[in-house]
mmCIF file of C-alpha atoms and ligand atoms in Angstrom:
data_model
loop_
_atom_site.group_PDB
_atom_site.id
_atom_site.type_symbol
_atom_site.label_atom_id
_atom_site.label_comp_id
_atom_site.label_asym_id
_atom_site.label_seq_id
_atom_site.Cartn_x
_atom_site.Cartn_y
_atom_site.Cartn_z
ATOM 1 C CA MET D 1 -20.737 -129.398 -116.068
ATOM 2 C CA VAL D 2 -18.090 -132.032 -115.376
ATOM 3 C CA TRP D 3 -16.193 -131.127 -112.247
ATOM 4 C CA ASN D 4 -14.939 -128.283 -110.092
ATOM 5 C CA GLY D 5 -12.677 -125.727 -111.792
ATOM 6 C CA THR D 6 -8.949 -125.368 -111.162
ATOM 7 C CA GLN D 7 -9.511 -122.352 -108.878
ATOM 8 C CA HIS D 8 -12.273 -124.003 -106.841
ATOM 9 C CA ASN D 9 -11.706 -122.878 -103.262
ATOM 10 C CA PRO D 10 -14.689 -123.882 -101.129
ATOM 11 C CA ALA D 11 -13.241 -123.470 -97.606
ATOM 12 C CA VAL D 12 -13.167 -119.639 -97.606
ATOM 13 C CA PRO D 13 -14.831 -117.538 -94.860
ATOM 14 C CA ARG D 14 -18.624 -117.506 -95.230
ATOM 15 C CA THR D 15 -21.542 -115.510 -93.876
ATOM 16 C CA GLU D 16 -24.027 -117.016 -91.411
ATOM 17 C CA LYS D 17 -26.129 -118.198 -94.347
ATOM 18 C CA GLY D 18 -23.127 -119.930 -95.869
ATOM 19 C CA ILE D 19 -22.485 -117.386 -98.638
ATOM 20 C CA PRO D 20 -18.758 -117.113 -99.441
ATOM 21 C CA ARG D 21 -17.216 -113.705 -98.616
ATOM 22 C CA THR D 22 -14.657 -114.012 -101.406
ATOM 23 C CA THR D 23 -14.167 -116.018 -104.608
ATOM 24 C CA ALA D 24 -14.917 -119.645 -103.844
ATOM 25 C CA GLY D 25 -16.691 -122.005 -106.225
ATOM 26 C CA THR D 26 -15.595 -122.518 -109.828
ATOM 27 C CA LEU D 27 -16.760 -125.038 -112.412
ATOM 28 C CA ALA D 28 -15.153 -127.109 -115.147
ATOM 29 C CA LEU D 29 -17.382 -127.270 -118.206
ATOM 30 C CA ILE D 30 -17.418 -129.177 -121.448
ATOM 31 C CA GLY D 31 -19.158 -128.017 -124.597
ATOM 32 C CA ASP D 32 -18.982 -128.237 -128.343
ATOM 33 C CA LEU D 33 -17.223 -125.107 -129.519
ATOM 34 C CA LYS D 34 -18.738 -125.440 -132.987
ATOM 35 C CA GLN D 35 -22.225 -124.979 -131.613
ATOM 36 C CA MET D 36 -21.308 -121.898 -129.576
ATOM 37 C CA SER D 37 -22.031 -118.286 -130.429
ATOM 38 C CA PRO D 38 -19.739 -115.263 -129.948
ATOM 39 C CA LYS D 39 -22.659 -113.785 -128.028
ATOM 40 C CA TRP D 40 -21.641 -115.940 -125.075
ATOM 41 C CA LEU D 41 -18.038 -116.894 -125.739
ATOM 42 C CA ARG D 42 -15.491 -114.229 -126.538
ATOM 43 C CA GLY D 43 -11.763 -113.668 -126.493
ATOM 44 C CA THR D 44 -11.017 -110.637 -124.339
ATOM 45 C CA SER D 45 -8.054 -108.514 -123.419
ATOM 46 C CA ILE D 46 -7.821 -107.035 -119.945
ATOM 47 C CA THR D 47 -5.268 -104.240 -119.714
ATOM 48 C CA GLY D 48 -2.643 -105.005 -117.077
ATOM 49 C CA TYR D 49 -3.793 -108.603 -116.726
ATOM 50 C CA GLY D 50 -3.635 -110.337 -120.083
ATOM 51 C CA VAL D 51 -5.836 -112.233 -122.476
ATOM 52 C CA ASN D 52 -8.826 -114.160 -121.318
ATOM 53 C CA LEU D 53 -11.687 -116.254 -122.578
ATOM 54 C CA THR D 54 -14.940 -114.763 -121.379
ATOM 55 C CA VAL D 55 -17.792 -117.233 -121.120
ATOM 56 C CA GLY D 56 -21.438 -116.693 -120.304
ATOM 57 C CA ILE D 57 -23.345 -119.785 -119.215
ATOM 58 C CA GLY D 58 -26.772 -120.476 -117.802
ATOM 59 C CA VAL D 59 -27.046 -123.057 -115.048
ATOM 60 C CA PRO D 60 -30.534 -124.212 -114.070
ATOM 61 C CA ILE D 61 -31.021 -124.813 -110.355
ATOM 62 C CA PRO D 62 -33.734 -127.374 -109.634
ATOM 63 C CA ILE D 63 -35.593 -126.289 -106.490
ATOM 64 C CA LEU D 64 -35.942 -129.669 -104.783
ATOM 65 C CA ASN D 65 -36.236 -128.545 -101.180
ATOM 66 C CA GLU D 66 -36.373 -125.506 -98.895
ATOM 67 C CA GLU D 67 -32.608 -125.363 -98.438
ATOM 68 C CA ILE D 68 -31.983 -125.095 -102.191
ATOM 69 C CA LEU D 69 -34.717 -122.469 -102.416
ATOM 70 C CA GLU D 70 -33.125 -120.426 -99.639
ATOM 71 C CA HIS D 71 -29.766 -120.500 -101.419
ATOM 72 C CA ALA D 72 -31.267 -119.651 -104.786
ATOM 73 C CA ALA D 73 -33.138 -116.676 -103.335
ATOM 74 C CA ILE D 74 -30.082 -114.780 -102.126
ATOM 75 C CA ARG D 75 -30.290 -111.013 -102.550
ATOM 76 C CA ASP D 76 -27.596 -108.654 -103.801
ATOM 77 C CA GLU D 77 -27.139 -107.146 -100.337
ATOM 78 C CA GLU D 78 -26.301 -110.598 -98.916
ATOM 79 C CA ILE D 79 -23.404 -111.227 -101.299
ATOM 80 C CA TYR D 80 -20.108 -109.735 -100.175
ATOM 81 C CA ALA D 81 -16.907 -109.033 -102.046
ATOM 82 C CA PRO D 82 -13.533 -107.963 -100.669
ATOM 83 C CA VAL D 83 -11.987 -104.726 -101.958
ATOM 84 C CA VAL D 84 -8.483 -105.543 -103.189
ATOM 85 C CA ASP D 85 -5.786 -103.153 -104.361
ATOM 86 C CA TYR D 86 -4.730 -104.556 -107.722
ATOM 87 C CA SER D 87 -2.038 -101.924 -108.133
ATOM 88 C CA ARG D 88 0.015 -102.996 -105.088
ATOM 89 C CA ALA D 89 -1.251 -105.645 -102.684
ATOM 90 C CA TYR D 90 -2.402 -108.223 -105.226
ATOM 91 C CA PRO D 91 0.641 -108.362 -107.552
ATOM 92 C CA ASN D 92 2.888 -108.587 -104.488
ATOM 93 C CA GLY D 93 0.930 -111.501 -103.110
ATOM 94 C CA HIS D 94 -0.346 -109.617 -100.021
ATOM 95 C CA SER D 95 -3.743 -110.831 -98.923
ATOM 96 C CA GLU D 96 -4.568 -107.420 -97.401
ATOM 97 C CA ILE D 97 -8.099 -106.161 -98.154
ATOM 98 C CA LEU D 98 -9.317 -102.565 -98.011
ATOM 99 C CA GLY D 99 -12.825 -103.409 -96.921
ATOM 100 C CA GLU D 100 -15.871 -105.434 -97.759
ATOM 101 C CA VAL D 101 -18.843 -104.338 -99.863
ATOM 102 C CA ASN D 102 -22.014 -106.050 -101.028
ATOM 103 C CA TYR D 103 -23.361 -106.454 -104.540
ATOM 104 C CA ALA D 104 -26.206 -103.982 -104.040
ATOM 105 C CA GLN D 105 -23.598 -101.320 -103.248
ATOM 106 C CA LEU D 106 -21.430 -102.389 -106.199
ATOM 107 C CA LYS D 107 -24.379 -102.262 -108.596
ATOM 108 C CA SER D 108 -25.318 -98.744 -107.477
ATOM 109 C CA GLY D 109 -22.212 -97.413 -109.253
ATOM 110 C CA VAL D 110 -20.339 -96.068 -106.202
ATOM 111 C CA ILE D 111 -18.906 -97.634 -103.082
ATOM 112 C CA THR D 112 -17.223 -96.064 -100.085
ATOM 113 C CA VAL D 113 -13.731 -97.366 -99.388
ATOM 114 C CA GLN D 114 -11.970 -96.002 -96.302
ATOM 115 C CA GLY D 115 -14.164 -92.897 -96.376
ATOM 116 C CA LYS D 116 -13.612 -92.247 -100.087
ATOM 117 C CA GLN D 117 -16.254 -92.524 -102.800
ATOM 118 C CA VAL D 118 -15.057 -94.855 -105.532
ATOM 119 C CA PRO D 119 -16.963 -95.463 -108.804
ATOM 120 C CA THR D 120 -17.561 -99.094 -109.763
ATOM 121 C CA GLY D 121 -17.864 -101.167 -112.919
ATOM 122 C CA SER D 122 -18.971 -104.754 -113.094
ATOM 123 C CA LEU D 123 -16.773 -106.664 -115.606
ATOM 124 C CA SER D 124 -19.230 -109.527 -115.760
ATOM 125 C CA SER D 125 -22.439 -108.594 -117.543
ATOM 126 C CA TYR D 126 -25.745 -108.519 -115.681
ATOM 127 C CA ALA D 127 -27.560 -107.693 -118.911
ATOM 128 C CA LYS D 128 -26.173 -110.827 -120.598
ATOM 129 C CA ALA D 129 -26.816 -112.950 -117.498
ATOM 130 C CA ARG D 130 -30.484 -111.954 -117.572
ATOM 131 C CA GLU D 131 -30.670 -112.650 -121.287
ATOM 132 C CA ILE D 132 -29.276 -116.167 -120.772
ATOM 133 C CA ALA D 133 -31.599 -116.832 -117.840
ATOM 134 C CA GLU D 134 -34.583 -115.888 -119.998
ATOM 135 C CA ILE D 135 -33.445 -118.199 -122.825
ATOM 136 C CA LEU D 136 -32.947 -121.083 -120.394
ATOM 137 C CA LYS D 137 -36.333 -120.424 -118.798
ATOM 138 C CA ASP D 138 -37.918 -120.527 -122.233
ATOM 139 C CA TRP D 139 -36.231 -123.859 -123.078
ATOM 140 C CA ILE D 140 -37.374 -125.375 -119.793
ATOM 141 C CA LYS D 141 -40.940 -124.113 -120.280
ATOM 142 C CA LYS D 142 -41.049 -125.595 -123.779
ATOM 143 C CA GLY D 143 -39.695 -128.921 -122.498
ATOM 144 C CA LYS D 144 -36.512 -128.591 -124.568
ATOM 145 C CA PHE D 145 -34.064 -128.780 -121.671
ATOM 146 C CA PHE D 146 -33.405 -131.849 -119.523
ATOM 147 C CA LEU D 147 -31.329 -132.460 -116.432
ATOM 148 C CA THR D 148 -28.991 -135.420 -116.106
ATOM 149 C CA GLU D 149 -28.312 -137.259 -112.847
ATOM 150 C CA PRO D 150 -25.220 -135.992 -111.035
ATOM 151 C CA VAL D 151 -22.349 -138.480 -111.050
ATOM 152 C CA GLN D 152 -20.773 -137.092 -107.881
ATOM 153 C CA PRO D 153 -21.275 -133.924 -105.779
ATOM 154 C CA LEU D 154 -18.764 -131.068 -106.088
ATOM 155 C CA PRO D 155 -16.183 -130.847 -103.279
ATOM 156 C CA SER D 156 -17.609 -128.667 -100.505
ATOM 157 C CA VAL D 157 -16.314 -127.017 -97.312
ATOM 158 C CA GLU D 158 -15.413 -130.412 -95.789
ATOM 159 C CA SER D 159 -13.246 -131.418 -98.757
ATOM 160 C CA GLY D 160 -10.139 -129.771 -97.354
ATOM 161 C CA ILE D 161 -9.320 -128.240 -100.751
ATOM 162 C CA THR D 162 -7.516 -124.930 -100.313
ATOM 163 C CA PHE D 163 -6.146 -122.378 -102.692
ATOM 164 C CA LYS D 164 -2.438 -122.440 -103.517
ATOM 165 C CA TRP D 165 -0.721 -119.158 -104.405
ATOM 166 C CA LEU D 166 1.485 -119.246 -107.426
ATOM 167 C CA ARG D 167 4.482 -117.253 -106.237
ATOM 168 C CA GLU D 168 6.643 -115.642 -108.831
ATOM 169 C CA ARG D 169 10.265 -116.716 -108.538
ATOM 170 C CA PRO D 170 12.608 -113.965 -109.678
ATOM 171 C CA ILE D 171 15.266 -115.052 -112.150
ATOM 172 C CA ALA D 172 18.585 -114.478 -110.370
ATOM 173 C CA MET A 1 -26.544 -70.467 -133.028
ATOM 174 C CA ALA A 2 -24.806 -73.319 -134.819
ATOM 175 C CA LYS A 3 -22.419 -75.818 -133.299
ATOM 176 C CA ARG A 4 -19.911 -78.143 -134.954
ATOM 177 C CA ARG A 5 -17.475 -80.643 -133.501
ATOM 178 C CA ILE A 6 -14.523 -81.072 -135.808
ATOM 179 C CA VAL A 7 -11.037 -82.551 -135.983
ATOM 180 C CA LEU A 8 -8.402 -80.332 -137.559
ATOM 181 C CA THR A 9 -5.131 -81.599 -138.983
ATOM 182 C CA PHE A 10 -2.416 -78.999 -139.455
ATOM 183 C CA PRO A 11 0.555 -79.534 -141.740
ATOM 184 C CA SER A 12 3.919 -78.753 -140.094
ATOM 185 C CA ARG A 13 4.152 -75.311 -141.779
ATOM 186 C CA LEU A 14 1.069 -74.193 -139.818
ATOM 187 C CA ILE A 15 1.734 -75.529 -136.323
ATOM 188 C CA ASP A 16 3.231 -72.279 -135.018
ATOM 189 C CA GLN A 17 0.327 -70.148 -136.296
ATOM 190 C CA PRO A 18 -2.270 -68.664 -133.889
ATOM 191 C CA ILE A 19 -5.198 -70.088 -135.865
ATOM 192 C CA THR A 20 -7.670 -70.424 -132.994
ATOM 193 C CA TYR A 21 -7.039 -66.750 -132.184
ATOM 194 C CA HIS A 22 -8.227 -65.805 -135.676
ATOM 195 C CA LEU A 23 -11.280 -68.030 -135.415
ATOM 196 C CA ILE A 24 -12.281 -66.200 -132.239
ATOM 197 C CA LYS A 25 -11.246 -62.666 -133.126
ATOM 198 C CA ASP A 26 -11.979 -62.443 -136.857
ATOM 199 C CA TYR A 27 -14.906 -64.878 -137.136
ATOM 200 C CA ASN A 28 -16.526 -64.315 -133.755
ATOM 201 C CA LEU A 29 -16.657 -68.015 -132.902
ATOM 202 C CA ALA A 30 -16.590 -69.667 -129.489
ATOM 203 C CA VAL A 31 -13.806 -72.261 -129.556
ATOM 204 C CA ASN A 32 -13.908 -75.110 -127.079
ATOM 205 C CA ILE A 33 -10.710 -77.168 -127.312
ATOM 206 C CA LEU A 34 -11.482 -80.804 -126.530
ATOM 207 C CA ARG A 35 -8.074 -82.271 -127.325
ATOM 208 C CA ALA A 36 -4.848 -81.152 -128.895
ATOM 209 C CA ARG A 37 -1.751 -83.011 -129.951
ATOM 210 C CA VAL A 38 1.398 -82.339 -131.948
ATOM 211 C CA SER A 39 2.887 -85.547 -133.256
ATOM 212 C CA PRO A 40 6.640 -86.257 -133.562
ATOM 213 C CA LYS A 41 6.278 -85.769 -137.310
ATOM 214 C CA GLU A 42 5.243 -82.216 -136.370
ATOM 215 C CA GLU A 43 1.728 -82.635 -137.535
ATOM 216 C CA GLY A 44 -0.872 -80.907 -135.380
ATOM 217 C CA ARG A 45 -4.234 -82.448 -134.467
ATOM 218 C CA LEU A 46 -6.858 -80.333 -132.788
ATOM 219 C CA MET A 47 -10.284 -81.439 -131.732
ATOM 220 C CA ILE A 48 -12.594 -78.504 -131.186
ATOM 221 C CA GLU A 49 -16.185 -77.508 -130.806
ATOM 222 C CA LEU A 50 -17.038 -74.348 -132.694
ATOM 223 C CA SER A 51 -20.166 -72.367 -131.984
ATOM 224 C CA GLY A 52 -21.496 -69.115 -133.376
ATOM 225 C CA LYS A 53 -23.794 -67.792 -136.060
ATOM 226 C CA LYS A 54 -24.262 -70.175 -138.996
ATOM 227 C CA SER A 55 -22.703 -67.625 -141.403
ATOM 228 C CA SER A 56 -19.671 -67.059 -139.115
ATOM 229 C CA LEU A 57 -19.240 -70.803 -138.768
ATOM 230 C CA ASP A 58 -19.210 -71.318 -142.529
ATOM 231 C CA ALA A 59 -16.782 -68.413 -142.988
ATOM 232 C CA GLY A 60 -14.500 -69.797 -140.238
ATOM 233 C CA LEU A 61 -14.470 -73.264 -141.784
ATOM 234 C CA ASN A 62 -13.733 -71.740 -145.156
ATOM 235 C CA TYR A 63 -10.801 -69.813 -143.629
ATOM 236 C CA LEU A 64 -9.395 -73.079 -142.254
ATOM 237 C CA LYS A 65 -9.713 -74.861 -145.583
ATOM 238 C CA GLU A 66 -8.053 -72.012 -147.465
ATOM 239 C CA LEU A 67 -5.121 -72.118 -145.061
ATOM 240 C CA GLY A 68 -4.623 -75.787 -145.881
ATOM 241 C CA VAL A 69 -6.001 -77.210 -142.629
ATOM 242 C CA ASN A 70 -7.783 -80.526 -143.054
ATOM 243 C CA VAL A 71 -11.265 -80.412 -141.485
ATOM 244 C CA GLN A 72 -13.150 -83.589 -140.584
ATOM 245 C CA PRO A 73 -16.335 -83.937 -138.587
ATOM 246 C CA LEU A 74 -15.690 -85.440 -135.134
ATOM 247 C CA ALA A 75 -18.658 -87.787 -135.446
ATOM 248 C CA GLN A 76 -16.738 -90.109 -137.779
ATOM 249 C CA ASP A 77 -14.003 -90.602 -135.265
ATOM 250 C CA ILE A 78 -15.816 -92.306 -132.407
ATOM 251 C CA ARG A 79 -17.630 -95.575 -132.672
ATOM 252 C CA TRP A 80 -19.319 -97.640 -129.997
ATOM 253 C CA LEU A 81 -19.841 -101.056 -131.542
ATOM 254 C CA GLU A 82 -23.044 -102.044 -129.858
ATOM 255 C CA GLU A 83 -22.981 -105.625 -131.152
ATOM 256 C CA ARG A 84 -19.574 -106.133 -129.513
ATOM 257 C CA CYS A 85 -20.542 -104.512 -126.210
ATOM 258 C CA THR A 86 -21.588 -106.950 -123.479
ATOM 259 C CA HIS A 87 -22.712 -104.187 -121.108
ATOM 260 C CA CYS A 88 -19.984 -105.156 -118.661
ATOM 261 C CA THR A 89 -19.946 -101.506 -117.419
ATOM 262 C CA VAL A 90 -16.158 -101.442 -116.947
ATOM 263 C CA CYS A 91 -15.799 -98.293 -119.046
ATOM 264 C CA VAL A 92 -18.449 -96.369 -117.114
ATOM 265 C CA PRO A 93 -16.405 -95.115 -114.143
ATOM 266 C CA ILE A 94 -13.485 -94.040 -116.330
ATOM 267 C CA CYS A 95 -15.482 -91.804 -118.688
ATOM 268 C CA PRO A 96 -14.951 -88.191 -117.532
ATOM 269 C CA THR A 97 -17.920 -86.702 -119.399
ATOM 270 C CA LYS A 98 -20.560 -89.358 -118.659
ATOM 271 C CA ALA A 99 -20.799 -90.119 -122.380
ATOM 272 C CA ILE A 100 -21.170 -93.746 -121.317
ATOM 273 C CA THR A 101 -23.939 -94.329 -118.827
ATOM 274 C CA VAL A 102 -25.780 -97.304 -117.331
ATOM 275 C CA ASP A 103 -29.468 -97.840 -116.916
ATOM 276 C CA ARG A 104 -29.110 -99.276 -113.392
ATOM 277 C CA ASP A 105 -32.409 -101.079 -113.596
ATOM 278 C CA LYS A 106 -31.606 -103.019 -116.763
ATOM 279 C CA MET A 107 -27.825 -102.828 -116.221
ATOM 280 C CA ARG A 108 -27.443 -101.855 -119.880
ATOM 281 C CA VAL A 109 -24.920 -99.337 -121.167
ATOM 282 C CA SER A 110 -25.589 -96.569 -123.654
ATOM 283 C CA PHE A 111 -23.276 -94.188 -125.430
ATOM 284 C CA ASP A 112 -24.020 -90.538 -126.136
ATOM 285 C CA LYS A 113 -21.756 -89.388 -128.948
ATOM 286 C CA GLU A 114 -22.593 -85.741 -128.231
ATOM 287 C CA ARG A 115 -20.918 -85.905 -124.826
ATOM 288 C CA CYS A 116 -17.829 -87.819 -125.935
ATOM 289 C CA ILE A 117 -14.622 -85.794 -126.108
ATOM 290 C CA ALA A 118 -12.618 -88.696 -127.580
ATOM 291 C CA CYS A 119 -10.177 -88.759 -124.650
ATOM 292 C CA GLU A 120 -9.600 -92.459 -125.440
ATOM 293 C CA LEU A 121 -9.590 -93.484 -121.773
ATOM 294 C CA CYS A 122 -12.227 -96.120 -122.400
ATOM 295 C CA VAL A 123 -10.442 -97.646 -125.400
ATOM 296 C CA PRO A 124 -7.785 -99.773 -123.642
ATOM 297 C CA ILE A 125 -10.207 -100.483 -120.766
ATOM 298 C CA CYS A 126 -12.860 -102.246 -122.849
ATOM 299 C CA PRO A 127 -12.055 -105.978 -122.810
ATOM 300 C CA TYR A 128 -14.196 -106.518 -125.921
ATOM 301 C CA LYS A 129 -12.724 -103.740 -128.087
ATOM 302 C CA ALA A 130 -16.220 -102.333 -128.431
ATOM 303 C CA ILE A 131 -15.094 -98.709 -128.659
ATOM 304 C CA GLU A 132 -13.033 -97.525 -131.564
ATOM 305 C CA ILE A 133 -11.604 -94.076 -131.904
ATOM 306 C CA LEU A 134 -9.811 -92.978 -135.009
ATOM 307 C CA PHE A 135 -8.077 -89.749 -134.127
HETATM 308 S S1 SF4 W 1 -13.436 -91.418 -125.373
HETATM 309 FE FE1 SF4 W 1 -13.461 -90.472 -123.320
HETATM 310 S S2 SF4 W 1 -15.294 -89.185 -123.342
HETATM 311 FE FE2 SF4 W 1 -15.524 -90.589 -125.071
HETATM 312 S S3 SF4 W 1 -16.676 -92.293 -124.233
HETATM 313 FE FE3 SF4 W 1 -14.519 -92.825 -124.009
HETATM 314 S S4 SF4 W 1 -13.971 -92.169 -121.943
HETATM 315 FE FE4 SF4 W 1 -15.912 -91.140 -122.469
HETATM 316 S S1 SF4 W 2 -16.165 -101.785 -121.441
HETATM 317 FE FE1 SF4 W 2 -16.720 -102.289 -123.579
HETATM 318 S S2 SF4 W 2 -18.078 -104.095 -123.389
HETATM 319 FE FE2 SF4 W 2 -17.952 -103.155 -121.362
HETATM 320 S S3 SF4 W 2 -19.730 -101.773 -121.287
HETATM 321 FE FE3 SF4 W 2 -17.963 -100.561 -122.000
HETATM 322 S S4 SF4 W 2 -18.085 -100.650 -124.246
HETATM 323 FE FE4 SF4 W 2 -19.403 -102.286 -123.454
#
């Protein structure tokens, strides 16, 4: 883990506990491609969006104090996500949201948006995330995984970093 | 009672023939049409589920073959490539027959070929190309 990612956007609205209500933190990572497995790194194609590189990583969180523990013990119902219309609002650059739901609701398979029942799918894989977490846990238990000292902390809420929209300029 | 899910390919000379009518009327078979398509080359493709007595079913299939209709089992046409699937669950809400379902506890997906009608809705949705349908 070398730095924050290009879409790192820490200063978004947060809940009382400090959990972001929309996409916020991203990471820049370095790894040796030749040692990677297609189990965790895969070229993907998302209809209507484009090609993507889908990466599954495991990040150990050392529990050094109560504050870290509190943040690591967040439950699905405490994590919120905005409901965005990708057919109209998003491609036109409107920040309008249709509502807010939590991850427990999303994982149940249906959410209610403006009185309507809408089925949900995840896109990122919980099954794979659990698999990675178990592998990492095993490495740590066997003493095969070590932490390095951080060089510098990631930019946080006080950094002043904000997200810049890339507006499409029509060709006249 | 026997049941078969099959894909029929009709040459252009047969596309205006009431073949399903004969399967029902002359062979006493229940015909459930899952999908139908006539291609620009005027070739007909029909995906059906036939049910009836084993002897009627065999006679009906024989009738189709004698007419020159190509009969293939449906099972060959749908493949969920489990090793490619990451259990991302994106295909789950789009499947009209619940052929793809999630174990919500494990968040793992499973595919029930019996329920799949090969509508192909999940094919462009899957980011990992884990479902292949050859129709
Ligand atoms: S082809 Fe249609 S019925 Fe079959 S699994 Fe995909 S969405 Fe479901
Ligand atoms: S969309 Fe593809 S990868 Fe995701 S659960 Fe369905 S079959 Fe698996």
